[in-house]
Short mmCIF file of C-alpha atoms (C1' of nucleotides) in Angstrom, two decimals:
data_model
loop_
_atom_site.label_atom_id
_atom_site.label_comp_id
_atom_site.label_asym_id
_atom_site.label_seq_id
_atom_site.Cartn_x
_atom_site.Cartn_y
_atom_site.Cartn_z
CA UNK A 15 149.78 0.68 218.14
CA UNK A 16 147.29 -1.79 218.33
CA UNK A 17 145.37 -1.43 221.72
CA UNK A 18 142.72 -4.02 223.02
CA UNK A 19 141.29 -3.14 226.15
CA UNK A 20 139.27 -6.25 227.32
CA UNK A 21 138.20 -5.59 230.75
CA UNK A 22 134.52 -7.01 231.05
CA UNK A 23 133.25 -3.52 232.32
CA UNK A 24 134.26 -0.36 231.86
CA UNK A 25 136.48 -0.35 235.17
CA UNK A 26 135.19 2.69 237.20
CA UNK A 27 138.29 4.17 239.40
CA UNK A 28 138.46 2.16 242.35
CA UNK A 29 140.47 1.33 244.95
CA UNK A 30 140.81 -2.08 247.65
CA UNK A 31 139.89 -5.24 246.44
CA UNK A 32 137.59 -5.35 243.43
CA UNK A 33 133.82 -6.68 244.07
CA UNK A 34 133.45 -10.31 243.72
CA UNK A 35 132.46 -11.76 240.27
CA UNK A 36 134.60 -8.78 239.05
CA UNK A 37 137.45 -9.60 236.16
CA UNK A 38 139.75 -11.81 238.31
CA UNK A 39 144.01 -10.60 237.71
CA UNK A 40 146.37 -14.35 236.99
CA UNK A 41 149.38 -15.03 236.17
CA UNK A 42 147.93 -16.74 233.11
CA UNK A 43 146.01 -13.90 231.85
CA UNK A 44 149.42 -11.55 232.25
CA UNK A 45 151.54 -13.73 230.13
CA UNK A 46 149.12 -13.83 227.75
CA UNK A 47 148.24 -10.09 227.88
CA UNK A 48 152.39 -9.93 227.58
CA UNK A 49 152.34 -12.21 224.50
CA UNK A 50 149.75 -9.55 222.64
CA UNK A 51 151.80 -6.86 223.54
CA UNK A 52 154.86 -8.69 221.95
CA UNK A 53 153.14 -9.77 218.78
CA UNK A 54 151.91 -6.47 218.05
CA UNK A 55 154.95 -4.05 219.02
CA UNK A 56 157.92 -6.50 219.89
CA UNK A 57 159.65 -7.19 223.25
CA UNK A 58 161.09 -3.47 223.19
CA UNK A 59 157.12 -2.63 223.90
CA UNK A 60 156.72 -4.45 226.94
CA UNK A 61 156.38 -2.51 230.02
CA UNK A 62 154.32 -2.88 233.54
CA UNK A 63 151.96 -0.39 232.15
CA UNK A 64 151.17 -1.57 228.98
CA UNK A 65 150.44 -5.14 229.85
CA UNK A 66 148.14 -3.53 232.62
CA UNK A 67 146.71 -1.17 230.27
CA UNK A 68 145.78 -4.55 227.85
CA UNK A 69 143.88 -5.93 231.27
CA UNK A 70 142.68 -2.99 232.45
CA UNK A 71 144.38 -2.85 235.36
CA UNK A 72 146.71 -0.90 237.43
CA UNK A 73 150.61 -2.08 236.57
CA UNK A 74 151.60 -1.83 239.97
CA UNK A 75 148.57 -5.14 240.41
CA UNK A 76 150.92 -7.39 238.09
CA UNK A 77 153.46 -7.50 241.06
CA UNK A 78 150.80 -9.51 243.07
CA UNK A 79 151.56 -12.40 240.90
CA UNK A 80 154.84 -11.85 239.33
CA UNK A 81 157.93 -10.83 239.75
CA UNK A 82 158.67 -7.34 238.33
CA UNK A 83 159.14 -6.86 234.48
CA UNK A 84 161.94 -9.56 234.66
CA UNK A 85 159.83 -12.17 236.33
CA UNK A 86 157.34 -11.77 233.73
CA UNK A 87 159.69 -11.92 231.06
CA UNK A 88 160.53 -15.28 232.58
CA UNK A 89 157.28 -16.16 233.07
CA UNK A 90 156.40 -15.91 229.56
CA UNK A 91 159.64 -17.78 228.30
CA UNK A 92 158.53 -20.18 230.32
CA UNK A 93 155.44 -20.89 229.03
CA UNK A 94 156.52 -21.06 226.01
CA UNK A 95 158.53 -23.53 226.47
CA UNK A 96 155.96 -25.54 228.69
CA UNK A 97 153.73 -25.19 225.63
CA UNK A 98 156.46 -27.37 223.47
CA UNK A 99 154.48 -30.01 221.88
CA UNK A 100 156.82 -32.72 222.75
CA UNK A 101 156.24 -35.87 219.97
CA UNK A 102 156.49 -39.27 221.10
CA UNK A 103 159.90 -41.35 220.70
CA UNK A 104 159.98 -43.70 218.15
CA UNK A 105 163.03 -45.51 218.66
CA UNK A 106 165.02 -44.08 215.43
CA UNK A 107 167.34 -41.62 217.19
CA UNK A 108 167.84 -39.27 214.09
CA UNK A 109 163.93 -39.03 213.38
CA UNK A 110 163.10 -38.95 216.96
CA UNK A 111 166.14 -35.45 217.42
CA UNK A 112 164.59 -34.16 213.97
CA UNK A 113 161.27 -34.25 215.42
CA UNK A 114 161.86 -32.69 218.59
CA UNK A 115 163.94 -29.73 216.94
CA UNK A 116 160.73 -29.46 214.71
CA UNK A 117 158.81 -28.77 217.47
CA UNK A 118 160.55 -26.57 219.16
CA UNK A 119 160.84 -24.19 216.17
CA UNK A 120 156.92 -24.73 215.74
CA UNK A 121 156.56 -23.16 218.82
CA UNK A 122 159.18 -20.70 218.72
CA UNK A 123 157.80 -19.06 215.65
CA UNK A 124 154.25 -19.40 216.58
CA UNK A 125 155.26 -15.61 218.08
CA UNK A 126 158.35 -14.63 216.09
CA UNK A 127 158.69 -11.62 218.35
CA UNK A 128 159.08 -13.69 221.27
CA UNK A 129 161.23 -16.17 220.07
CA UNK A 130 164.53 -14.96 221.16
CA UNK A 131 163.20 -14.76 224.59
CA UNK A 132 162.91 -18.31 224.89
CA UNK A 133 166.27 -18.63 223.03
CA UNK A 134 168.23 -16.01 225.08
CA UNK A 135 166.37 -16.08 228.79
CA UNK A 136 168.15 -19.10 231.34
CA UNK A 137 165.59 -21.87 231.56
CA UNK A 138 166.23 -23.44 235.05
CA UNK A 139 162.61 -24.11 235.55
CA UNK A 140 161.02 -27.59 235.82
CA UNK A 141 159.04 -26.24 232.56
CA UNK A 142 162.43 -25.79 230.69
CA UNK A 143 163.35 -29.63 231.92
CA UNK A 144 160.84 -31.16 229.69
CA UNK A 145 162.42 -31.21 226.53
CA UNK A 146 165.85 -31.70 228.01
CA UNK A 147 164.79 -34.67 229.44
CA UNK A 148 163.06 -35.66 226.24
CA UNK A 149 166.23 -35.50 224.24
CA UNK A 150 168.19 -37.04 227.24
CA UNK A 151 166.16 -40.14 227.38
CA UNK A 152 166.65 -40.65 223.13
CA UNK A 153 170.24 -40.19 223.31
CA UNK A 154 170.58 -42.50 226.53
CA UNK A 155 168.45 -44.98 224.70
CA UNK A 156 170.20 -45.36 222.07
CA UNK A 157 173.62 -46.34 223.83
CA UNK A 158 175.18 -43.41 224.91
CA UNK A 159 176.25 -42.68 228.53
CA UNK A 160 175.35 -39.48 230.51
CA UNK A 161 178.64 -37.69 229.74
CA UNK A 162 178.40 -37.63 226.09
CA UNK A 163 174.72 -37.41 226.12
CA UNK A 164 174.89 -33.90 227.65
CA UNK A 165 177.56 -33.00 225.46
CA UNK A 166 175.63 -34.30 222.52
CA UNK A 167 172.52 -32.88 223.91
CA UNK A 168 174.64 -29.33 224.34
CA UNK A 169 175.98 -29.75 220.84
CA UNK A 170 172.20 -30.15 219.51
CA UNK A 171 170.80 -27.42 221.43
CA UNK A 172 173.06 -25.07 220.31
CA UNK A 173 172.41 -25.61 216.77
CA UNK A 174 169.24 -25.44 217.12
CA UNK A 175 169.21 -22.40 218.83
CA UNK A 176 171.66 -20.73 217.19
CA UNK A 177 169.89 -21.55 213.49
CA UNK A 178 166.56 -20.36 215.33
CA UNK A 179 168.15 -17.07 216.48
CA UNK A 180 169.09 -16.29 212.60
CA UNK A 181 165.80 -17.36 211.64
CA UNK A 182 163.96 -15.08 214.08
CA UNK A 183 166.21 -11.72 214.01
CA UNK A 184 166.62 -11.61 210.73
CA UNK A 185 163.39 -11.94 210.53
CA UNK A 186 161.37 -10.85 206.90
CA UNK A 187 164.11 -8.95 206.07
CA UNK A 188 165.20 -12.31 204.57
CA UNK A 189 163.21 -14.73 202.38
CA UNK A 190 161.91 -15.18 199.22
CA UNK A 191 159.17 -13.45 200.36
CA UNK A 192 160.35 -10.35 198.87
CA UNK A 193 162.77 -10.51 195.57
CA UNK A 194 163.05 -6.79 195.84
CA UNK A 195 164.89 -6.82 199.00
CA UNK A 196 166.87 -9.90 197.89
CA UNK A 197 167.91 -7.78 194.92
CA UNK A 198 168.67 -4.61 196.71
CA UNK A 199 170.91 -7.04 199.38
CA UNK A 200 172.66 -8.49 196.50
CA UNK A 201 173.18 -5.34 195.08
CA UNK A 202 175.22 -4.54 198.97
CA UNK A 203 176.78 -7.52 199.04
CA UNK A 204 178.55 -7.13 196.12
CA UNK A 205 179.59 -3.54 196.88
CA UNK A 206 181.78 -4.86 199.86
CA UNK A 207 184.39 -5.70 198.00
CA UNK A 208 184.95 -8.31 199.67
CA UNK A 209 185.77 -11.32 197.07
CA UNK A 210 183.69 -14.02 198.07
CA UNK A 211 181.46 -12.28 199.67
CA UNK A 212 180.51 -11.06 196.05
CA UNK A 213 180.97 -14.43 194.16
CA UNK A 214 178.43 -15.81 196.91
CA UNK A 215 175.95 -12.79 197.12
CA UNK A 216 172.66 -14.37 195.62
CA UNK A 217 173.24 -17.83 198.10
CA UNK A 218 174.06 -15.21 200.78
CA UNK A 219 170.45 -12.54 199.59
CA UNK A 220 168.39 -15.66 199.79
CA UNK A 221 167.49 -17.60 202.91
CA UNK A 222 164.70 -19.98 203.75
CA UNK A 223 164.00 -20.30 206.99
CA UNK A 224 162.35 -23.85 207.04
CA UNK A 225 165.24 -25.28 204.39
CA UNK A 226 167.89 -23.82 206.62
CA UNK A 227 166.67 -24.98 209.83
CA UNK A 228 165.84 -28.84 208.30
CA UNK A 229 170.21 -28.38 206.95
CA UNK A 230 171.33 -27.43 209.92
CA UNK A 231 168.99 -30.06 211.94
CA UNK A 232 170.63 -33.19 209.91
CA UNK A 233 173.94 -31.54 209.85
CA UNK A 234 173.70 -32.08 213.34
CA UNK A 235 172.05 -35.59 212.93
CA UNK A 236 174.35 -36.38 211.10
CA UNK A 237 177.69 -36.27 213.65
CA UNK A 238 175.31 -37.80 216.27
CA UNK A 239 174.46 -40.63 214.23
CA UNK A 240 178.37 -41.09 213.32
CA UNK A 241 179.07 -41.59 216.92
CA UNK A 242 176.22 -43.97 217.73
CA UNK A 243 179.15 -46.67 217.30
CA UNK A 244 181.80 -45.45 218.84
CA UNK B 13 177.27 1.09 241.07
CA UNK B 14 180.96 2.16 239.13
CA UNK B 15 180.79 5.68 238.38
CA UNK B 16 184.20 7.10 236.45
CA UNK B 17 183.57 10.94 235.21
CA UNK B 18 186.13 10.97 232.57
CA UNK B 19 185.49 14.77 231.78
CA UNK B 20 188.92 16.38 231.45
CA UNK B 21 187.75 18.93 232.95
CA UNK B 22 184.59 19.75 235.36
CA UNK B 23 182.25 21.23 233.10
CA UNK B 24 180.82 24.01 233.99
CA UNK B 25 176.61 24.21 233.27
CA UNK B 26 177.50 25.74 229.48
CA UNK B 27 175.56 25.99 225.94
CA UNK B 28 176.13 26.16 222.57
CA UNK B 29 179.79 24.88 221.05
CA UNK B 30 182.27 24.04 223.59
CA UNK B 31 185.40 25.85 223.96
CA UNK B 32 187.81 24.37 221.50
CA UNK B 33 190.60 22.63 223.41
CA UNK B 34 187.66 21.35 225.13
CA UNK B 35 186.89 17.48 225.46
CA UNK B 36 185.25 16.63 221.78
CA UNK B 37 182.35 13.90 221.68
CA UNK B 38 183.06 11.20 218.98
CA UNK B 39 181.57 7.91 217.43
CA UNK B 40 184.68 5.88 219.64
CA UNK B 41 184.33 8.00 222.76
CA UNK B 42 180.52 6.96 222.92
CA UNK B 43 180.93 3.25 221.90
CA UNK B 44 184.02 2.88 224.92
CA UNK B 45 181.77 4.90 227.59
CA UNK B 46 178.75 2.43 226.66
CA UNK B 47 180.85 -0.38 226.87
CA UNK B 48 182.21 0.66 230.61
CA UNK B 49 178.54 1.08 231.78
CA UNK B 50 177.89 -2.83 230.16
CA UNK B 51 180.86 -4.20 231.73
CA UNK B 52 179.84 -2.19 235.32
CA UNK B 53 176.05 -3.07 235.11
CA UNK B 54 174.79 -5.03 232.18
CA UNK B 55 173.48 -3.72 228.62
CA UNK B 56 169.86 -3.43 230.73
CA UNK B 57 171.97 -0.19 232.66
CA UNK B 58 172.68 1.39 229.38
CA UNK B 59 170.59 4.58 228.86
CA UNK B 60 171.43 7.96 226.90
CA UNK B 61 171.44 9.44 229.93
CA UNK B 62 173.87 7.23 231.68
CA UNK B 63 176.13 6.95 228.65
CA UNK B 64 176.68 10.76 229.02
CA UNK B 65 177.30 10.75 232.09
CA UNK B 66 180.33 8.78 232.13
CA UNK B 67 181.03 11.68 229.23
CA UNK B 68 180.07 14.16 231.12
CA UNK B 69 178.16 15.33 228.65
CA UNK B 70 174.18 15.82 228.08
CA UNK B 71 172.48 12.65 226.89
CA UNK B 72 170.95 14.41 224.10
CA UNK B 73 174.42 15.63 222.69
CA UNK B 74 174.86 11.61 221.89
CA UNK B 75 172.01 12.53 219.12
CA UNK B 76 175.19 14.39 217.26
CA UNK B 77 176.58 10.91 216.24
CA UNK B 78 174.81 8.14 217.13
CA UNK B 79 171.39 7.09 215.92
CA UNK B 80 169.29 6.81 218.77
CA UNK B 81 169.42 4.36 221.90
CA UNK B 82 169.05 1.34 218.86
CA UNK B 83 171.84 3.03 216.93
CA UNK B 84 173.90 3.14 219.75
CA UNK B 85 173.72 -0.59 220.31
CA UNK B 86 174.25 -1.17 216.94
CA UNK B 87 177.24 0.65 216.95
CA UNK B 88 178.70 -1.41 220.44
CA UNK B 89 178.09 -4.90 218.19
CA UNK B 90 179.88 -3.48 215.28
CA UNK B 91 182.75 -2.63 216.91
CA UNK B 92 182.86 -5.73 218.79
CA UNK B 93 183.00 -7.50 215.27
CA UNK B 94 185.12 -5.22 213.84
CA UNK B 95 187.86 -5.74 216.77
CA UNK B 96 187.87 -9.64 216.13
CA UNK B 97 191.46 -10.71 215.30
CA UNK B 98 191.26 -12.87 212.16
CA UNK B 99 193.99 -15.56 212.03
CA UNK B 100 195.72 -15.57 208.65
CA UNK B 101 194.84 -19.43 207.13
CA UNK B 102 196.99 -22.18 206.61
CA UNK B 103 195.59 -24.07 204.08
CA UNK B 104 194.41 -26.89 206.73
CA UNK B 105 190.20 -26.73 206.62
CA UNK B 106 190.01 -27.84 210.19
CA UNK B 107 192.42 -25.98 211.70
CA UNK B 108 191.44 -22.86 209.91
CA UNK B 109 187.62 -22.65 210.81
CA UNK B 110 188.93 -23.97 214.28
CA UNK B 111 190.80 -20.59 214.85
CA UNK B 112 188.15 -18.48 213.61
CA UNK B 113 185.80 -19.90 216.14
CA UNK B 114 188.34 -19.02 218.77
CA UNK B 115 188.67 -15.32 217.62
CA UNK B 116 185.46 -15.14 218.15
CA UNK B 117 184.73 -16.79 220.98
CA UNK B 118 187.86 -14.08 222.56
CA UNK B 119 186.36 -11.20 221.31
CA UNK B 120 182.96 -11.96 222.46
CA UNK B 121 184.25 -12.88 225.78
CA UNK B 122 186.09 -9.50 226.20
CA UNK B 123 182.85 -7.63 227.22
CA UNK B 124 180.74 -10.74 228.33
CA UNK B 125 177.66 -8.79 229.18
CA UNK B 126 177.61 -7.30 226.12
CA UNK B 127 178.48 -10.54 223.98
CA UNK B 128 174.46 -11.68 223.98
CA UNK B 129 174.44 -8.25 221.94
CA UNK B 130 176.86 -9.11 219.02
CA UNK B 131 175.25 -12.71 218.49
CA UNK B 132 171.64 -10.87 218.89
CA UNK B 133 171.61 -8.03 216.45
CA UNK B 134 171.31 -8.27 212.61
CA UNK B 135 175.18 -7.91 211.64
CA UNK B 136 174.71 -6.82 207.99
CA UNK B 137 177.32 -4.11 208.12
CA UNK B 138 180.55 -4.17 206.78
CA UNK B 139 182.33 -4.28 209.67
CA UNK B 140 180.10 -7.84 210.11
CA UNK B 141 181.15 -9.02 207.09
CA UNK B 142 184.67 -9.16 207.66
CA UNK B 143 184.27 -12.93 209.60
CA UNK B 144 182.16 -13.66 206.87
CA UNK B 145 184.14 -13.40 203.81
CA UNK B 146 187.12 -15.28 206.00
CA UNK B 147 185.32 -17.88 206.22
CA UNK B 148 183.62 -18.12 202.38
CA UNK B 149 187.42 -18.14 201.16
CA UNK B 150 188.31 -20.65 203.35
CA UNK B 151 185.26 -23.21 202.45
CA UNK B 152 186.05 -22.01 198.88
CA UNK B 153 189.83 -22.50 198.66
CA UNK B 154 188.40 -26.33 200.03
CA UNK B 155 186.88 -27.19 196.82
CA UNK B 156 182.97 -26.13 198.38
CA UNK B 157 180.80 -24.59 195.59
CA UNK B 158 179.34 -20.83 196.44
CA UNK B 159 175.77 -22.58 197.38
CA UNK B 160 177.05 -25.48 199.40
CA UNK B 161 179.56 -22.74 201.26
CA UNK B 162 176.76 -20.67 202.38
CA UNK B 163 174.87 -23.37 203.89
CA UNK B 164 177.80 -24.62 205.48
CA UNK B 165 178.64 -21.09 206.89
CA UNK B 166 175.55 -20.43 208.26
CA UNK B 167 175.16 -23.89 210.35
CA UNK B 168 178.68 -22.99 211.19
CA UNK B 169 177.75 -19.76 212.50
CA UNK B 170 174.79 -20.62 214.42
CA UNK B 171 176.46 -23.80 216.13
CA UNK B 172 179.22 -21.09 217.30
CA UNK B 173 176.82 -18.20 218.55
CA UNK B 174 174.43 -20.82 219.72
CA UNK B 175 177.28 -22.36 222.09
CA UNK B 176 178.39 -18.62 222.80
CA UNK B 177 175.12 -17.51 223.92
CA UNK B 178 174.98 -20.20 226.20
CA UNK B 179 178.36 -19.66 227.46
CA UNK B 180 177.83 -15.76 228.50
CA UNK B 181 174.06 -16.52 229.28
CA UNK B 182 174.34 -19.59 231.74
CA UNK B 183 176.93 -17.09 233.22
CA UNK B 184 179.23 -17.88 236.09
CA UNK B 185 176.26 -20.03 237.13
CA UNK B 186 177.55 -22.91 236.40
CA UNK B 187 181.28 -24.15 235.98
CA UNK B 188 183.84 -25.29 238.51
CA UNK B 189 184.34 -22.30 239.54
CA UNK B 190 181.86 -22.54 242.35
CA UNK B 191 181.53 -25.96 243.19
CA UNK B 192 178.91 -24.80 245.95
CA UNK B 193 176.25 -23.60 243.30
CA UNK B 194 177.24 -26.87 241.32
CA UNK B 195 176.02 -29.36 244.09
CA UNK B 196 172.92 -27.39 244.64
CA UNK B 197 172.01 -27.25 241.17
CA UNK B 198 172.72 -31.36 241.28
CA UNK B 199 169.65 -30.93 244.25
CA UNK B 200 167.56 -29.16 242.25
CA UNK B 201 168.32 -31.69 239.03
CA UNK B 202 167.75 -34.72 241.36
CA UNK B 203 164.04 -33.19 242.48
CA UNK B 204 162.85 -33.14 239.35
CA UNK B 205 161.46 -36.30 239.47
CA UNK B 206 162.39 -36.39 235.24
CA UNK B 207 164.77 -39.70 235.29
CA UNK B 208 166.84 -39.04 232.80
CA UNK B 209 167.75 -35.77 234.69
CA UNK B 210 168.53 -37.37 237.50
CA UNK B 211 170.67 -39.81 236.06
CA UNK B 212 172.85 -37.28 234.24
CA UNK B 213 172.69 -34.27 236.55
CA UNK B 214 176.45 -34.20 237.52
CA UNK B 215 177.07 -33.48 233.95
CA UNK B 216 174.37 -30.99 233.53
CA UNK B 217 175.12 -29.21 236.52
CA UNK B 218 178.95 -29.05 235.46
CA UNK B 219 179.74 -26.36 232.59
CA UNK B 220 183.72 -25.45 230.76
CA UNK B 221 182.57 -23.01 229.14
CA UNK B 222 186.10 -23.27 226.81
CA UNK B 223 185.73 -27.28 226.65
CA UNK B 224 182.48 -27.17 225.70
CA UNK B 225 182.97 -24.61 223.29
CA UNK B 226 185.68 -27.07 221.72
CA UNK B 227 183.50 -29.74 221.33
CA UNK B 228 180.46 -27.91 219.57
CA UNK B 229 183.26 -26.75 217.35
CA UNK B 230 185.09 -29.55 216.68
CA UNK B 231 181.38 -31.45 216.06
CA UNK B 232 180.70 -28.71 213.29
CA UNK B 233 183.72 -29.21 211.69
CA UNK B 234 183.95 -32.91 211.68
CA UNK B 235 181.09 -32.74 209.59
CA UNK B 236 182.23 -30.45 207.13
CA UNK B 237 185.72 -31.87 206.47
CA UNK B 238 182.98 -35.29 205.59
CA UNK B 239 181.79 -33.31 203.08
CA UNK B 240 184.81 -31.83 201.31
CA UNK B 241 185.04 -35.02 199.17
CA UNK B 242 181.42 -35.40 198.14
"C1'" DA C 2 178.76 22.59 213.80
"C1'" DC C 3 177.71 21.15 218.04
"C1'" DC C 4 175.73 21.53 222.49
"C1'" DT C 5 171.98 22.19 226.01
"C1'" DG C 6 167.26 24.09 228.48
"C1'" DA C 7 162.83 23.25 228.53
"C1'" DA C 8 159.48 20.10 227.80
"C1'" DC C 9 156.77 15.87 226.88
"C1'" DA C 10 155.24 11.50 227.39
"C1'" DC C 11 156.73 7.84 229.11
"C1'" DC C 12 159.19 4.15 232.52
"C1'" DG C 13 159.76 0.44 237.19
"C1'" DT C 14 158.92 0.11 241.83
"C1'" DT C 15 157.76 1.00 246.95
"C1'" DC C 16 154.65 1.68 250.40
"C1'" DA C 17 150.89 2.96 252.80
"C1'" DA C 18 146.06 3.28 252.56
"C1'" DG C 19 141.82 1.51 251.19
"C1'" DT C 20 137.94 -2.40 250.92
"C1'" DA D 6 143.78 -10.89 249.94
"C1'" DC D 7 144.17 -7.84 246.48
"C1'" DC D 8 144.04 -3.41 244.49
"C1'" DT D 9 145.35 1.56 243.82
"C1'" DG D 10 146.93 6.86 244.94
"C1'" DA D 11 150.69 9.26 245.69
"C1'" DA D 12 155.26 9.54 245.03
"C1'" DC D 13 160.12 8.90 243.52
"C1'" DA D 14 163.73 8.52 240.58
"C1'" DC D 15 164.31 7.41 236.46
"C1'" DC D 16 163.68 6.92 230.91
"C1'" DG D 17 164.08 8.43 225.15
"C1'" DT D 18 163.47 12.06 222.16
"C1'" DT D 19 162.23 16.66 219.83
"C1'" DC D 20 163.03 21.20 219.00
"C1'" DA D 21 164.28 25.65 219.49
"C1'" DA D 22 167.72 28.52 221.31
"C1'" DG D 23 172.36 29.44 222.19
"C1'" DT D 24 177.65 30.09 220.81
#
DNA sequence: ACCTGAACACCGTTCAAGT
DNA sequence: ACCTGAACACCGTTCAAGT
């Protein structure tokens, strides 16, 4: 719905290369025309077109510097994920892993919409590697070889990913946020049938995104630290 | 690229009701002919249009019982869900949970392109709730009180779909199965100039999906059966 | 009740032609 | 070097018209 053309002029039909000290296309400026499109209509709303419409451009101009609508995709996962705010180690492995997963769901919710890109999209790039090798270097530091530290580091990931997924598709559906719709989902809940599904309805209505994601973090923590020994 | 007209007969350009006799559309017929064109070409290839065709019936006529393109989708992840084979529990906590993971894990792996798509969407049907309540009885009939359960569920879940969505996402990328992609993967590990990377890129570049599926599980449950006496 | 023709407003992408 | 016109082969969806 929400449309903001911000071309500097009002682009007069033209063809060839555009006069010099015109608006100047980059891969930059796509992702984040990409990431306005996102937070204002979701993924589903991305196409050539609109992100060119955002810049004022031609679509077909966005394949100069990326490639096709899945190439941009990736390129915006991957800044993203570049744009991780990485905190310094510490030298206590369970803060230093609860700090990292922190930050990644800082950044992952900073556009909700987008989120599951990041989550779903294979990160092979050298952007992706940063955090990796952040939580590489903690484990590895604190005793364990590289076998079990990608395992652990696997483990972690997934948790964190997975609790992040739930966090983001579900989405304000969830949440204290509104009681109404926590009432009305109890109210389905315990029209399953289902036994337990009814005795646990209001635990099941309510979620918390932030209190979830901090459970599941030290859950994780948790079996980590346990094997620190071993 | 796979094309299979399944049309019982080759129907002729007609309007209005078909014959009866005739090949009737249904809820099952659509949800099978969507999951041949995601097995053939990825859920990207599915479109009204292509879903009838395999049919070969109009795209529109889909409209009759489906809700839309969404609605369609919705309807492939349900019955995914629905078809998981729950294993009847034993009364052992770790085994029990263990086997549910692996029921899932099979059923998701069925129709691996279209897996991403059942750990994706919001699951709040009945049909999704099925895995759900299996799992509630079991933490319940192990002492866990309805709060504690759902917590413990839903890190459950997520460190399951979080090590699924890996699994189908990463692909037949990695894993033994093509040692030749493995080694250059190692290259491309190495180059990164990030030295914990380096040092543990054999183990990064190698994937089981199955093994490591295992050990996310067996982490998540360790954990819980820590808990059952608090 | 269920299907399709006509129609509309969209897509992604290629390629040659422009400056 | 970078952009677009023309063009192609697609989309999802509505709605009225058919049987």
């Amino acid at each position: 719905m929400t449309r903001s053309a911000q071309s500097p002029e009002p682009t007069a039909a033209r063809r060839g290369r555009p006069p010099k000290g015109a608006f100047r296309l980059s891969r930059e400026a796509i992702v984040e025309a990409t990431l306005e499109v996102i937070d204002a209509d979701g993924v589903a709303a991305v196409s050539m077109r609109a992100v060119g419409r955002v810049l004022g451009v031609d679509a077909k101009s966005l394949y100069n510097y990326v490639d096709g609508k899945d190439g941009l995709l990736d390129a915006v996962a991957e800044a993203l994920l570049g744009g991780i705010d990485l905190p310094a180690p510490t030298g206590d492995l369970g803060n230093d892993l609860r700090r990292i997963a922190l930050a990644f769901r800082t950044q992952a919710l900073a556009h909700p919409e987008a989120a599951a890109l990041v989550l779903t999209r294979q990160l092979s790039s050298f952007e992706g590697l940063a955090p990796v090798e952040a939580v590489l270097r903690i484990l590895s530091e604190a005793g364990f070889d590289p076998a079990e530290s990608v395992h652990l580091l696997r483990t972690f990931v997934a948790a964190v990913v997975g609790a992040l997924l739930r966090e983001v598709s579900a989405g304000p559906t969830y949440g204290a946020t509104n009681p109404e719709l926590v009432a009305e989902r109890v109210r389905v809940l315990r029209g399953s049938g289902l036994a337990n599904v009814t005795a646990a309805a209001e635990e099941l209505a309510r979620f918390d995104g932030q209190a979830e994601y901090r459970y599941a973090i030290d859950f994780a923590i948790e079996t980590v630290l346990a094997r620190v020994s071993s």
